[in-house]
Every structure is written in structure tokens, then in C-alpha cells.
Amino acid sequence: MVEPVEIRRIVLLRHGVTGWNADGRYQGQTDIELAETGHQQAKAAARALGTTFAVTRLVSSDLMRARQTAAYVAEETGLEAAYDPRLREVCAGEAEGMNRAEIYERFGEMPASWEPYGGESWPMVAARFSGALHDVAETVAPGETVVVVAHGGAIRQGLAAFLGWDPSVVTTLAPLTNCAWIELTARESAHGLIPSAPWRLATYGMGTPIS
């Protein structure tokens, strides 16, 4: 008789909307607070996650928009968030605060990397974010669910690196809407037939509407 398999789970949650999100401005690591709609989104997402999963741990980027989103998850689950700066959004350097039209006017293109302009490259973001995810994954026990609150661009880059995908795969992933989430799962067999199954993408872009 095969014994039941316990699932290990990581949920990657994007923060709620900010005023700069609504205006189409690149935030990067500028510390912007949630807009009122963002608070509503975060509250609804926290309720949905608390109802769907038995959340056992909460980790967040230390930027304000993520911290505020995580606070709703903490309130819903009774957990206290731990903060990790490796989960921050890409630093866009000189482009932070600009919209797309202003970026094209300033740089003549949409730069493939912000590193020449005082920011980061996407490989840099992928490396630090996936490192944070690996640290979380190593401590997720069977049956546990950890919610990680972070940022759209960093989540996609870090997800691909964490799962061992080619970086080009990121371009095939739709951008996450504010307060949408991704579910990663790993299964372990009590018999050791699959002693350490790889982490897998279970759901992508899940969310809940606000009333």
C-alpha cells in the first residue's frame, strides 16, 4: 500500500496596485505605498489565500508596497512576516519614476538592462531572487505552505531561475496582475520512491476580484 504524499507549497504573491502602477511608471526599488485599490486587492487576496491554503509561514520583500500587502496576509493567518531584501523588484536606476514614453525619449529604446543606468540586469535579479527562493524551499516541510510576497518582474525572473528554465522562457510568461499569485509544489513519497521531487509550477496568475 502506497502511503499518502504530503505536498510542500510556495505561493508567490505580487503586491497590490500603487499609484505608479496605475500611471504606468516604473517603480523599481523606489519605495511606493499601495493605492486605496491596492489595499482592497491585498485584503481580498489574503482572504482567498487564507481560505484556500493552511499558510504556515510568510516571507516578503522589504519594500513598502510588499510589506503592506504582506500585512493583510499576516492579519488573515495570524503569522508574522519575515523580510528579505533579495525579493525586491529590479532596480531600474535612472528610469525609476518614468513611463514608457519618457524612457524612450530619454534612452532612445527600452533598455534590455538597467545596469548601465545605475540599476540592475535581469540576470542579477534572477540570481538574488532565486537564491531567496532556494533558501525558503530548503526549509519547507511536507504539508507546509509558505507565502512569499514580492514584485511582478522579479517574480517572473526568479521563478524561471529557481525552476532551472532557460531565461528566454520568461518572455513567454504573461505579466502578473497586481495581487495575482503563482503556486509551486513539491511532493515527497513516504516510501522514498521519489525522495525529493522537483519543485513544479502548479498554477500561474491566480487571483480574486474585489467588490
PDB file of N, CA and C in Angstrom, residues 30 42 52 56 70 97 147 158 166 175 184 193 204:
ATOM      1  N   THR A  30      12.082  52.128  -5.847  1.00  0.00           N
ATOM      2  CA  THR A  30      11.522  53.303  -5.195  1.00  0.00           C
ATOM      3  C   THR A  30      10.409  52.836  -4.263  1.00  0.00           C
ATOM      4  N   ALA A  42      -5.183  43.592  -1.781  1.00  0.00           N
ATOM      5  CA  ALA A  42      -4.386  42.814  -0.828  1.00  0.00           C
ATOM      6  C   ALA A  42      -5.277  42.124   0.208  1.00  0.00           C
ATOM      7  N   THR A  52      -7.968  29.141   1.110  1.00  0.00           N
ATOM      8  CA  THR A  52      -7.560  28.058   0.209  1.00  0.00           C
ATOM      9  C   THR A  52      -6.457  27.185   0.802  1.00  0.00           C
ATOM     10  N   THR A  56       1.554  28.455   6.643  1.00  0.00           N
ATOM     11  CA  THR A  56       2.353  28.235   7.854  1.00  0.00           C
ATOM     12  C   THR A  56       3.490  29.235   8.019  1.00  0.00           C
ATOM     13  N   ALA A  70       1.748  42.106   2.526  1.00  0.00           N
ATOM     14  CA  ALA A  70       2.006  41.009   3.459  1.00  0.00           C
ATOM     15  C   ALA A  70       1.271  41.201   4.777  1.00  0.00           C
ATOM     16  N   GLY A  97      10.416  56.026 -11.894  1.00  0.00           N
ATOM     17  CA  GLY A  97       9.515  57.175 -11.927  1.00  0.00           C
ATOM     18  C   GLY A  97       9.083  57.571 -13.321  1.00  0.00           C
ATOM     19  N   VAL A 147       3.885  31.599   1.977  1.00  0.00           N
ATOM     20  CA  VAL A 147       3.529  32.683   1.070  1.00  0.00           C
ATOM     21  C   VAL A 147       4.692  33.655   1.001  1.00  0.00           C
ATOM     22  N   GLY A 158      12.865  35.371 -11.145  1.00  0.00           N
ATOM     23  CA  GLY A 158      13.293  34.446 -10.103  1.00  0.00           C
ATOM     24  C   GLY A 158      12.659  33.076 -10.235  1.00  0.00           C
ATOM     25  N   ASP A 166      15.440  28.029 -19.054  1.00  0.00           N
ATOM     26  CA  ASP A 166      16.226  28.968 -19.830  1.00  0.00           C
ATOM     27  C   ASP A 166      15.645  30.371 -19.633  1.00  0.00           C
ATOM     28  N   PRO A 175       2.639  38.939 -17.846  1.00  0.00           N
ATOM     29  CA  PRO A 175       2.866  39.705 -16.619  1.00  0.00           C
ATOM     30  C   PRO A 175       1.793  39.377 -15.574  1.00  0.00           C
ATOM     31  N   LEU A 184       3.732  26.983  -6.437  1.00  0.00           N
ATOM     32  CA  LEU A 184       4.761  25.982  -6.691  1.00  0.00           C
ATOM     33  C   LEU A 184       4.575  24.837  -5.707  1.00  0.00           C
ATOM     34  N   LEU A 193      10.420   6.446  -2.893  1.00  0.00           N
ATOM     35  CA  LEU A 193      10.499   6.159  -4.320  1.00  0.00           C
ATOM     36  C   LEU A 193      10.831   7.432  -5.099  1.00  0.00           C
ATOM     37  N   TYR A 204      -0.613  29.484 -12.247  1.00  0.00           N
ATOM     38  CA  TYR A 204       0.037  30.754 -12.594  1.00  0.00           C
ATOM     39  C   TYR A 204      -1.033  31.828 -12.808  1.00  0.00           C
TER      40      TYR A 204
END
